[in-house]
Coordinates of N, CA and C and ligand atoms in Angstrom, one line a residue:
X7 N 21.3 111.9 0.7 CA 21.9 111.4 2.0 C 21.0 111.9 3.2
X8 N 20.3 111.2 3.8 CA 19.8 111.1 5.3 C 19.9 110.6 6.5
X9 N 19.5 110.8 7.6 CA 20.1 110.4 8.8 C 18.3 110.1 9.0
X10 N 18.0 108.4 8.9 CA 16.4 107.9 9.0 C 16.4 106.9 10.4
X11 N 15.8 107.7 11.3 CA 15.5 106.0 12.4 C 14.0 105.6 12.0
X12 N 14.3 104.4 12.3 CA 12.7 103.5 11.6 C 12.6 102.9 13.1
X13 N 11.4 103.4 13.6 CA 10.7 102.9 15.0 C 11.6 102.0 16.2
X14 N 12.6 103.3 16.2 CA 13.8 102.9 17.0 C 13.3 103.0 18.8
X15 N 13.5 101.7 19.4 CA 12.9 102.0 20.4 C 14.5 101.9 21.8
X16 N 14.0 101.9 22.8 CA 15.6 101.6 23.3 C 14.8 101.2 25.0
X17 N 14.8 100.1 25.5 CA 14.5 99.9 27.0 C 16.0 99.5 28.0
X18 N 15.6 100.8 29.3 CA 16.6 100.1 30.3 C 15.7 99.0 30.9
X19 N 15.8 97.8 31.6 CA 14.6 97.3 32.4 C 13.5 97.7 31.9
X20 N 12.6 98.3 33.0 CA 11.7 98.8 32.5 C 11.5 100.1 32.4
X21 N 12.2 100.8 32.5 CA 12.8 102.0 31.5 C 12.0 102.0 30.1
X22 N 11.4 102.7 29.3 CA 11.2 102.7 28.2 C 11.8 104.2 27.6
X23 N 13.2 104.7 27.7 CA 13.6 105.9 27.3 C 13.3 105.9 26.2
X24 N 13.4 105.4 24.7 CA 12.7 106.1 23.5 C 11.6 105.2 23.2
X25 N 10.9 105.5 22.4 CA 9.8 104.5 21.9 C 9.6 104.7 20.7
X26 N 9.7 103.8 19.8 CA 8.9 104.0 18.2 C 9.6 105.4 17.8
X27 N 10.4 105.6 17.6 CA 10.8 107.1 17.6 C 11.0 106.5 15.7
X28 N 10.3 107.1 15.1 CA 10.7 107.2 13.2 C 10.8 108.7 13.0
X29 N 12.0 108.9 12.4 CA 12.0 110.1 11.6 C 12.7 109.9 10.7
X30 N 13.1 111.2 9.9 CA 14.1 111.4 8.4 C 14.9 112.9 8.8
X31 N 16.1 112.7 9.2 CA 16.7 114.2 9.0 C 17.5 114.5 7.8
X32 N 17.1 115.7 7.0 CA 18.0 115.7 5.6 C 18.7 115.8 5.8
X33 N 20.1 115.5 4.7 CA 21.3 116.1 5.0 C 21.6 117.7 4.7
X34 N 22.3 118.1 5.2 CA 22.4 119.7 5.1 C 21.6 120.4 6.2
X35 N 20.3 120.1 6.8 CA 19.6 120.4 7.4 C 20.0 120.7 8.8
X36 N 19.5 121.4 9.6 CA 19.7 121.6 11.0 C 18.1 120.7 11.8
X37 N 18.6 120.0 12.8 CA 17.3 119.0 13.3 C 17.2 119.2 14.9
X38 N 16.4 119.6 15.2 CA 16.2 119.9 17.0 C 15.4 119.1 17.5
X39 N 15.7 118.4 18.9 CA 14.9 117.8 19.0 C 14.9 118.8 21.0
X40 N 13.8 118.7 21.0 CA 13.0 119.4 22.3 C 12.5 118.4 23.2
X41 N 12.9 118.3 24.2 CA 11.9 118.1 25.6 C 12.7 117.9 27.1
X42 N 12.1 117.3 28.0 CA 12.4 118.3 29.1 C 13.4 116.9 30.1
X43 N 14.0 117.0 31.1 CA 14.9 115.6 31.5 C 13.9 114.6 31.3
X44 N 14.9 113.7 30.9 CA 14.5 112.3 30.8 C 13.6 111.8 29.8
X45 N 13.5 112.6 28.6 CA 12.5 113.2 27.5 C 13.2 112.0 27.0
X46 N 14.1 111.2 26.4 CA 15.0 110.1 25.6 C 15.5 111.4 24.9
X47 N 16.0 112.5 24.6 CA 17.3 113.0 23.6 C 18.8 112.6 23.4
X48 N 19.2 112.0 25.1 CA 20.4 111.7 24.7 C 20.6 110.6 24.7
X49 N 19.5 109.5 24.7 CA 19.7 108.0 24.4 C 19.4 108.0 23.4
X50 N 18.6 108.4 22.6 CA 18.5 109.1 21.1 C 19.6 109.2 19.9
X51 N 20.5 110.4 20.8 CA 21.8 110.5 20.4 C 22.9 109.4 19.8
X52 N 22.7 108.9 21.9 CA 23.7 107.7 21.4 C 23.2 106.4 20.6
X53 N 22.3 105.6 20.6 CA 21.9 105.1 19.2 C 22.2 105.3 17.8
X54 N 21.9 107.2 17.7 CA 22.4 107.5 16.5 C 24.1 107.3 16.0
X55 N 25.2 107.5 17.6 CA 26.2 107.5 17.3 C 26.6 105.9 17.5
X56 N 25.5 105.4 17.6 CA 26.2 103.4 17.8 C 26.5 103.3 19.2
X57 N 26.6 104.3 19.6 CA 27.0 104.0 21.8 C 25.9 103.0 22.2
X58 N 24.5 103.0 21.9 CA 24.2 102.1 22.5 C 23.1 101.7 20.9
X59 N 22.9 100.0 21.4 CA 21.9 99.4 20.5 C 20.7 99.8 20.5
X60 N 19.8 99.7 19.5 CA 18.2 100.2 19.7 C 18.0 98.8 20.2
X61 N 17.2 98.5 21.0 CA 16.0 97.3 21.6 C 15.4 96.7 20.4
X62 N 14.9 97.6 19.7 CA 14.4 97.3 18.4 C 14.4 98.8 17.4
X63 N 14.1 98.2 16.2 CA 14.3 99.2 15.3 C 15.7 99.3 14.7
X64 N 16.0 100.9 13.4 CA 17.0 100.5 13.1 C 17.3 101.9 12.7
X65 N 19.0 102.3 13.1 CA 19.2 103.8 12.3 C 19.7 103.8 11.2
X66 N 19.8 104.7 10.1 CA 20.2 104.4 9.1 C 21.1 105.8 8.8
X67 N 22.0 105.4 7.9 CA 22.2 107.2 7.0 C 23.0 106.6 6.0
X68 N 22.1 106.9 4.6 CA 22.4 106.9 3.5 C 21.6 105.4 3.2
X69 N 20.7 105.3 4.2 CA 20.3 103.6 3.6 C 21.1 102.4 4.5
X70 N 22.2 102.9 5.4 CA 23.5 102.0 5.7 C 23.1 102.0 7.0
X71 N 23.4 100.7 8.0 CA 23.8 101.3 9.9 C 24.7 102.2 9.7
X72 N 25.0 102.9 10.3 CA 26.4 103.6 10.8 C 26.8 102.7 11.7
X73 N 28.0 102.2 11.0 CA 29.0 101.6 11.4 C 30.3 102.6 11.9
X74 N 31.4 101.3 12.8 CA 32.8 102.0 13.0 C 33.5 102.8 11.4
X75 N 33.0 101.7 10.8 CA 33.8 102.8 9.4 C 33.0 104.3 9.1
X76 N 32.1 104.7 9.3 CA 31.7 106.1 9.2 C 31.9 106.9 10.8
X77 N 32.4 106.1 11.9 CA 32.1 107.1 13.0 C 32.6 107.9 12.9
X78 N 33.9 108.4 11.9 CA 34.7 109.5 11.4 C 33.8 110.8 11.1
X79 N 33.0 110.5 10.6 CA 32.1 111.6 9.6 C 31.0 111.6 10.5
X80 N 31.5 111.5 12.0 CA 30.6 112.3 12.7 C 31.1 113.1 14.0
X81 N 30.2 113.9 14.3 CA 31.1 114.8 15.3 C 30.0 115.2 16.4
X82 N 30.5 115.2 17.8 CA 29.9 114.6 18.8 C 29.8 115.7 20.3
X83 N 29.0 116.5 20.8 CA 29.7 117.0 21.6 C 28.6 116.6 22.7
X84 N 29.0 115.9 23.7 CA 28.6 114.8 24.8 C 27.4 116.4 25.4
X85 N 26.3 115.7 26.2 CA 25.8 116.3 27.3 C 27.1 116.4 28.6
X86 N 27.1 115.4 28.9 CA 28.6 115.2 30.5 C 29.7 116.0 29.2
X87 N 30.3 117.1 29.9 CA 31.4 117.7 29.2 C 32.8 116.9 29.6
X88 N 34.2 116.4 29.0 CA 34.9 116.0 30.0 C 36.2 116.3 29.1
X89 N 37.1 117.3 29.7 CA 38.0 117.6 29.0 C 39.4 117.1 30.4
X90 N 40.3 117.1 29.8 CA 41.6 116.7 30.8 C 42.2 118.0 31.2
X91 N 41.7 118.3 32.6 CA 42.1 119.5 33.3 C 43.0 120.2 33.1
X92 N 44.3 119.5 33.5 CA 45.7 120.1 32.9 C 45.9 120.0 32.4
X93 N 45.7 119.8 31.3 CA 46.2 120.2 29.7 C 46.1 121.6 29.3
X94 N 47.0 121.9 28.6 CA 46.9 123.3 28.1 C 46.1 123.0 27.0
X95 N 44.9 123.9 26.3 CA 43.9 123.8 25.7 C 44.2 122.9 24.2
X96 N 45.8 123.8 23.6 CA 46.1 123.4 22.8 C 46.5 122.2 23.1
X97 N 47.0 121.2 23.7 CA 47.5 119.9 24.0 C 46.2 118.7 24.2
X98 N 44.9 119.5 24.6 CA 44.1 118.9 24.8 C 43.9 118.6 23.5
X99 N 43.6 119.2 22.4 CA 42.6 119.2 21.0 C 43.5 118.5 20.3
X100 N 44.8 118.7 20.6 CA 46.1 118.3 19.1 C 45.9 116.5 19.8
X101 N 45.6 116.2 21.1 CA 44.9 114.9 21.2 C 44.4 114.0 20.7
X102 N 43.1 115.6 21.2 CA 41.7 114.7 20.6 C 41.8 114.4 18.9
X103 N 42.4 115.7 18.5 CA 42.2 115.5 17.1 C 42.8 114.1 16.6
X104 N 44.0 113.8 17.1 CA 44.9 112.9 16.9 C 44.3 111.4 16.9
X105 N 43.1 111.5 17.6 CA 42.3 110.4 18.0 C 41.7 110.3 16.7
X106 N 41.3 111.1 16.0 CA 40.2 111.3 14.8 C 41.3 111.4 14.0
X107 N 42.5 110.8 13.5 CA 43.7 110.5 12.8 C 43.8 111.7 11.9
X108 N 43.7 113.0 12.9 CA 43.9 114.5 11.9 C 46.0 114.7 12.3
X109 N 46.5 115.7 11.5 CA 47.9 115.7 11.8 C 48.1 117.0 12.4
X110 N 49.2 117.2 13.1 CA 49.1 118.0 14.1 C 48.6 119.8 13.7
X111 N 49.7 119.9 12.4 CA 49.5 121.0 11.9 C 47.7 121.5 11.2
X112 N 47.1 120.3 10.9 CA 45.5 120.0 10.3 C 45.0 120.8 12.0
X113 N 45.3 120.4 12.9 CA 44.7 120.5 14.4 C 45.0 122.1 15.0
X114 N 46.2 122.2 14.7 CA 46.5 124.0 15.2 C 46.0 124.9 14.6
X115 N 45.4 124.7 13.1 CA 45.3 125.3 11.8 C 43.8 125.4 12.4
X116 N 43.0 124.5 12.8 CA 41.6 124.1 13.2 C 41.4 125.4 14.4
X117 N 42.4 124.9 15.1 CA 42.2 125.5 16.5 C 42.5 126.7 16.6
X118 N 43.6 127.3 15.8 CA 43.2 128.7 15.7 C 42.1 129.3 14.9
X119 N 41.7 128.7 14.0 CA 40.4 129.3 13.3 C 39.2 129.4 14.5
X120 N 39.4 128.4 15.0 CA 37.9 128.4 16.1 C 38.0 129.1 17.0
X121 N 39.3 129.2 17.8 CA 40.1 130.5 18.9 C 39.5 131.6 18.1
X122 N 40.2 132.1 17.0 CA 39.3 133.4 16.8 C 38.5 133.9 16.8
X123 N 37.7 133.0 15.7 CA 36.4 132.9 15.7 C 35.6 133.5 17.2
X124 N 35.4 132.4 18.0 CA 35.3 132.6 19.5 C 36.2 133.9 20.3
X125 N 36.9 134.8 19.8 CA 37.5 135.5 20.2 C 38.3 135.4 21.5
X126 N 38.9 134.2 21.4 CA 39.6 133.6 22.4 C 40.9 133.6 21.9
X127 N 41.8 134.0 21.0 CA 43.1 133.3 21.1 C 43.8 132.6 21.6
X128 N 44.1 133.7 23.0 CA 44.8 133.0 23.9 C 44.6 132.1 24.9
X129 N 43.3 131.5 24.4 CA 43.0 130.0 25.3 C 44.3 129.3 25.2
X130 N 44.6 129.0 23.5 CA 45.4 127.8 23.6 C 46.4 127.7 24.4
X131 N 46.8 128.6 24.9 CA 47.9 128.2 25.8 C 47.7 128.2 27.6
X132 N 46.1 128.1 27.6 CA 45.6 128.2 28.9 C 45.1 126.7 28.7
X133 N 45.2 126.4 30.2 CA 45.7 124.8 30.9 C 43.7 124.8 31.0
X134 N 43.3 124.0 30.4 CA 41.4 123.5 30.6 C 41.0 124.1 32.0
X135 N 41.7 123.8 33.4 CA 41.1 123.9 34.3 C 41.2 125.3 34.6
X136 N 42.0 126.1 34.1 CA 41.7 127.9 34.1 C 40.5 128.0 33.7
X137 N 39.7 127.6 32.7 CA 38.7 128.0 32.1 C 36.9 128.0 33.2
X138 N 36.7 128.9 32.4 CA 35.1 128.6 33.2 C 34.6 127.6 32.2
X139 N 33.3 127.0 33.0 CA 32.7 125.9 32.3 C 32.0 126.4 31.3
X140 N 31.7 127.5 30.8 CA 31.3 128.0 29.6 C 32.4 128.0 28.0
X141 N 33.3 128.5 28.9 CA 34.6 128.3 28.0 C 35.3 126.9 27.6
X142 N 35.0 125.8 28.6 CA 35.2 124.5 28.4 C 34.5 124.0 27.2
X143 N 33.0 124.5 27.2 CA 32.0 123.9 26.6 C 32.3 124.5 25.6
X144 N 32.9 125.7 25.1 CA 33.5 126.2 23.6 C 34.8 125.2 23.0
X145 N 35.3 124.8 24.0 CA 36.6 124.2 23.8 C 36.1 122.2 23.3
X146 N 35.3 122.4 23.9 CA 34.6 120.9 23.6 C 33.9 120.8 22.4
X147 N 33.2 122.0 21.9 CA 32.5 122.0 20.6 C 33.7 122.1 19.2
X148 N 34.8 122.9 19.6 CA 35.8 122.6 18.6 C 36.5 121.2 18.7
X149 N 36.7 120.5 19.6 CA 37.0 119.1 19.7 C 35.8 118.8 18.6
X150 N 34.6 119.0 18.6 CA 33.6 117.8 18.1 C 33.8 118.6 16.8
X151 N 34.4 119.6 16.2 CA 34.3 120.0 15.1 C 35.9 120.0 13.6
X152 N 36.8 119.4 14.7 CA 38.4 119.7 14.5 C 38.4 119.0 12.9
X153 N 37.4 118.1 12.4 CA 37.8 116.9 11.4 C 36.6 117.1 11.0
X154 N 36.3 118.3 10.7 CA 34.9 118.7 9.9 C 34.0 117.4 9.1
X155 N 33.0 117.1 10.2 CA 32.3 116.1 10.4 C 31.2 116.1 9.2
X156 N 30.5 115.4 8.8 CA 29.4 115.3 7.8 C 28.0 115.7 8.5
X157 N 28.4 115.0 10.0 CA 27.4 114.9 10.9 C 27.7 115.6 12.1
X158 N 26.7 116.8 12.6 CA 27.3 116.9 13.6 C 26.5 116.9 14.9
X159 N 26.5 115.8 16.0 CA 25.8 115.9 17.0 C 25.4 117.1 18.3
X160 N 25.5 117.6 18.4 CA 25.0 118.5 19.7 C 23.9 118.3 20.9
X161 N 24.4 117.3 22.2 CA 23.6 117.8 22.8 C 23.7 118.9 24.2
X162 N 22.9 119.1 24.3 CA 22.5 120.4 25.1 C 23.5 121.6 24.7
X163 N 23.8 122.2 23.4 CA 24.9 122.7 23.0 C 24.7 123.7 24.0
X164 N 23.5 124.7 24.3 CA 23.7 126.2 24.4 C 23.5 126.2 26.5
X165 N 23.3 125.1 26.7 CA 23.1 124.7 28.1 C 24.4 125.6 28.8
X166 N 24.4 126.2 30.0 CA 25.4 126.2 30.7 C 26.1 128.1 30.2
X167 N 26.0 128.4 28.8 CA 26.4 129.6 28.2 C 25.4 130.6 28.5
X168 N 26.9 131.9 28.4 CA 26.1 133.0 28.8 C 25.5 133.8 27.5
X169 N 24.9 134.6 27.5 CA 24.0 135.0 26.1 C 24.6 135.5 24.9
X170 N 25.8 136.0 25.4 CA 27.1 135.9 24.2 C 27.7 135.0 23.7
X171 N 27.9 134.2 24.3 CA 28.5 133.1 24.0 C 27.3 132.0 23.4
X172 N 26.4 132.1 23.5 CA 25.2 131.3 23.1 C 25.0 132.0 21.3
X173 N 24.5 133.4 21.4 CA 25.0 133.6 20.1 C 26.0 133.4 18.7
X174 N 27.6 133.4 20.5 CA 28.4 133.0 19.1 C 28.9 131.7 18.5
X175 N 28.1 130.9 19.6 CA 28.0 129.3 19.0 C 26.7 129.0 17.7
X176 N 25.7 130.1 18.3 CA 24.9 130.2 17.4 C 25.2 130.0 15.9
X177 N 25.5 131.6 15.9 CA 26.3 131.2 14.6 C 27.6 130.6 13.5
X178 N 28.1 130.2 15.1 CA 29.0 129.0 14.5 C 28.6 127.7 13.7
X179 N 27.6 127.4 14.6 CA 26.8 126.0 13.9 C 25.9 126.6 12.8
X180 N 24.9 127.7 12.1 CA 24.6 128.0 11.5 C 25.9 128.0 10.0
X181 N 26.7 128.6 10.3 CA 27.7 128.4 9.1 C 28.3 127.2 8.9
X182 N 28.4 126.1 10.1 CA 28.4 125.1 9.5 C 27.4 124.1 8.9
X183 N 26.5 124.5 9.0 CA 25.0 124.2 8.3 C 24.9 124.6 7.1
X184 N 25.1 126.0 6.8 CA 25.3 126.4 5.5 C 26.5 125.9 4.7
X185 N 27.4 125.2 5.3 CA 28.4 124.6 4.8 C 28.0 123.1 4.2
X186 N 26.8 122.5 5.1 CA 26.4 121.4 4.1 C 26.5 120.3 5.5
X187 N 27.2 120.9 6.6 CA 26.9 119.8 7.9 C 25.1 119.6 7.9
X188 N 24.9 118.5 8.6 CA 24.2 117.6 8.7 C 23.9 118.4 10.6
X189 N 23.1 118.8 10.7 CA 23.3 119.1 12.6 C 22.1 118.5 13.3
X190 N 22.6 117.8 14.1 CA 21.2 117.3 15.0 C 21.6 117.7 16.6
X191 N 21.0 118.8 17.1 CA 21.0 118.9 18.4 C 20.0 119.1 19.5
X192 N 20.0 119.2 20.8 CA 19.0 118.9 21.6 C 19.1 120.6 22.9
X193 N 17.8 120.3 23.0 CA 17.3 121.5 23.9 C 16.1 121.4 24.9
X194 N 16.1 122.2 25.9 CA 15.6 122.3 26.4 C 14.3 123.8 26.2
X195 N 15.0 124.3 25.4 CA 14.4 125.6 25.0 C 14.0 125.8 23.6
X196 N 12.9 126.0 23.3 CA 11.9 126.1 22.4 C 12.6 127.4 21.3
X197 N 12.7 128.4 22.1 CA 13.7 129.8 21.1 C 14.6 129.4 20.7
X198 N 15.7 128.0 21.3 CA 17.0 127.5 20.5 C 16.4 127.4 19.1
X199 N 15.5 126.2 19.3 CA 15.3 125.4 18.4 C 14.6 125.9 17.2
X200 N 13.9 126.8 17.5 CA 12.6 127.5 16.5 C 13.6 128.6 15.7
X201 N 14.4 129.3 16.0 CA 15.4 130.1 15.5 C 16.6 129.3 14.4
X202 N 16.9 128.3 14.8 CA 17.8 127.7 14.0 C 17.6 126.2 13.6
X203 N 16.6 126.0 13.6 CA 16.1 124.7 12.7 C 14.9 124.6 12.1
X204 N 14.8 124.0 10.6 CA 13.7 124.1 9.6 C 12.6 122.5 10.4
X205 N 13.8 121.6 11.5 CA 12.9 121.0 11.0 C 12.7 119.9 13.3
X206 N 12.1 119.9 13.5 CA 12.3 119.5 15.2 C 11.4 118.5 15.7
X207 N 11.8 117.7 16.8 CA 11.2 116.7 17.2 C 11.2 117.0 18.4
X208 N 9.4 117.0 19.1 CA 9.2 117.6 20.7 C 9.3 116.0 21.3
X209 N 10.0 115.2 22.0 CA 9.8 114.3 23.0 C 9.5 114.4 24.1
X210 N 8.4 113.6 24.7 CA 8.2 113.2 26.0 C 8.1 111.8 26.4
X211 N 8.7 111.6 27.4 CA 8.6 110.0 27.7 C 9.0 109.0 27.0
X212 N 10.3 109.4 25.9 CA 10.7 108.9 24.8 C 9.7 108.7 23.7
X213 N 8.6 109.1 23.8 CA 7.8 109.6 22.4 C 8.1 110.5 21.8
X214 N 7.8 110.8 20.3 CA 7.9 112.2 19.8 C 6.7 112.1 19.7
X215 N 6.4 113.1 20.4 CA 4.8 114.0 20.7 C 4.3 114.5 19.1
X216 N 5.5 115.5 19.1 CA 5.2 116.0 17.1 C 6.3 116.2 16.7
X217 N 6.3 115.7 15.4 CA 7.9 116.0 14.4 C 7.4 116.5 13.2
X218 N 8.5 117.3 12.9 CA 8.4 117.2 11.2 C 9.3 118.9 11.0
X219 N 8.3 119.4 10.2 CA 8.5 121.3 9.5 C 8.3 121.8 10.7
X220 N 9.1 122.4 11.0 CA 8.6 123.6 11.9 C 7.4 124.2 11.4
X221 N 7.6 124.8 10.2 CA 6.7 125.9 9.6 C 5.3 125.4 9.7
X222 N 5.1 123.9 9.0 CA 3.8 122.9 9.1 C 3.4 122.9 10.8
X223 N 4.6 122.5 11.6 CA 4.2 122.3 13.1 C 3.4 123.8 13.5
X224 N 3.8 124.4 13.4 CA 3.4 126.0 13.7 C 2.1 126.0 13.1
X225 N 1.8 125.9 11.9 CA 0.6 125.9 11.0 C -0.7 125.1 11.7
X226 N -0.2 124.3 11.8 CA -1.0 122.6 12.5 C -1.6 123.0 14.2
X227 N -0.5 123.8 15.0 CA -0.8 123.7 16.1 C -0.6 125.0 16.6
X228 N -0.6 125.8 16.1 CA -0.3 127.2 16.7 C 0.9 126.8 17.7
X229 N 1.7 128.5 17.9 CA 2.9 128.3 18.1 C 3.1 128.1 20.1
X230 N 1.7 128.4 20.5 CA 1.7 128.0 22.0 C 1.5 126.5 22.5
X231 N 0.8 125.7 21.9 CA 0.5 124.6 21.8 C 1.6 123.5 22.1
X232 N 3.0 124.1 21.2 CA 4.1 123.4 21.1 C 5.2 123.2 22.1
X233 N 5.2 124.5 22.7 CA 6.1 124.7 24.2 C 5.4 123.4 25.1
X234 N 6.4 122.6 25.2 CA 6.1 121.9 26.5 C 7.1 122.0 27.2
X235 N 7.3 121.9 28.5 CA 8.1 121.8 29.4 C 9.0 122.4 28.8
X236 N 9.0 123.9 28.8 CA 10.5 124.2 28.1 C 10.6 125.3 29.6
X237 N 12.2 125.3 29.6 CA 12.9 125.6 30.9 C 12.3 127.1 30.6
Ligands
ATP301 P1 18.3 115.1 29.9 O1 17.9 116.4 29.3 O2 18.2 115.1 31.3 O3 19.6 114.7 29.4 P2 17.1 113.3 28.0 O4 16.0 113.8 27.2 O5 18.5 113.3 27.3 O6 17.2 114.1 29.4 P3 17.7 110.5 28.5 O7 19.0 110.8 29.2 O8 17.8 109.9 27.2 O9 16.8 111.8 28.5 O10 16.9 109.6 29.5 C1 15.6 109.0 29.1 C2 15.2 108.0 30.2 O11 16.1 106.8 30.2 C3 15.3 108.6 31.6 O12 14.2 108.0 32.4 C4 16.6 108.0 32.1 O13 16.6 107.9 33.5 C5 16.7 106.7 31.4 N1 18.0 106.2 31.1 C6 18.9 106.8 30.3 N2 20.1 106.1 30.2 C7 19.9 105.0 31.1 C8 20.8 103.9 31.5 N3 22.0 103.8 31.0 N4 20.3 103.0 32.3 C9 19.0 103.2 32.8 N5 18.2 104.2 32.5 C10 18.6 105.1 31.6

């Protein structure tokens, strides 16, 4: 099982946000892709999630498009964060989850695992708009996690968090990696990426500049070479 785009290109106008973009992400694998605004990551994204058509080209996983029948077995956490202010945290997710046809008790059972985890408990009963936008952005990543996804999207996961909370997402997605998720997420920073992915794609101008092994990319180009535009 792989997640393969074959020279997926995507034009606004004349826009050319991705171009010829071919890769192969394994399954199980953790996939980063690197570069700096307007690089194509999150048009990237949505292609992969079906949000928008490639211009040309084609994405695959498992050999298949991803279709509406698999958008289940993927899990999504937007760049634009947008959760419903008043809602109390728990009301928010027993929602969302509901949307992704989980049952209520599947959803509190979720949410307190991830509250703890995150050493938050007592979010759930705090209303989204109490929260700092840090703490949103925890609350949005268990939305994209509630229905334990096959696939799981991330962009700009660690954007916005403070260095605690960057760690403890860290290793959130790390164990879901070791769990057999599928992770593809986007950065702006080269130490995200080089720390927790075997395998990354640097874009500029919707080109991938270089992809592949980290380990090989490092080998190939020394490890200064590879920093571009990182914040
Ligand atoms: P960022 O880190 O800022 O999110 P990015 O790497 O995700 O950057 P994209 O958002 O994919 O980059 O944008 C790539 C290019 O495509 C940019 O020039 C952007 O202005 C353009 N673009 C993206 N979406 C649209 C759209 N819907 N209509 C027109 N142009 C778009």
């Amino acid at each position: 099982m792989s997640l393969r785009l074959e020279q997926v290109t995507k034009r606004f106008g004349n826009v050319t946000a991705v171009d010829h973009l071919t890769l192969s992400i394994p399954e199980g694998e953790m996939f980063g892709f690197l570069g700096a605004n307007g690089a194509g990551k999150t048009t990237t994204f949505r292609m992969i999630l079906g949000l928008l058509e490639p211009t040309s080209g084609a994405v695959q996983w498992n050999d298949e498009a991803i279709t509406y029948a698999k958008s289940h077995l993927i899990g999504y956490l937007p760049e634009e964060r947008g959760l419903y202010p008043k809602l109390k945290v728990r009301e928010q997710l027993i929602y969302l989850g509901r949307l992704r046809g989980l049952d209520k008790q599947t959803i509190i059972q979720e949410m307190e695992k991830w509250l703890d985890r995150f050493k938050v408990p007592e979010y759930a009963e705090k209303r989204v708009e109490e929260l700092s936008k840090g703490n949103q952005q925890k609350i949005q990543f268990i939305a994209a996690v509630l229905h334990q996804p096959k696939l799981l999207i991330l962009d700009e996961p660690f954007s916005g968090l403070d260095p605690v909370n960057v760690e403890l997402l860290k290793e959130a997605v790390l164990d879901l990696k070791n769990n057999g998720t599928t992770i593809v997420f986007s950065s702006h920073r080269m130490e995200h990426v080089e720390e927790l992915c075997e395998y990354l794609c640097i874009m500029h101008r919707g080109k991938p500049v270089v992809h592949g092994a980290l380990r090989e990319i490092k080998r190939s180009f020394g490890k200064k070479n590879i920093i571009i535009h990182a914040d």
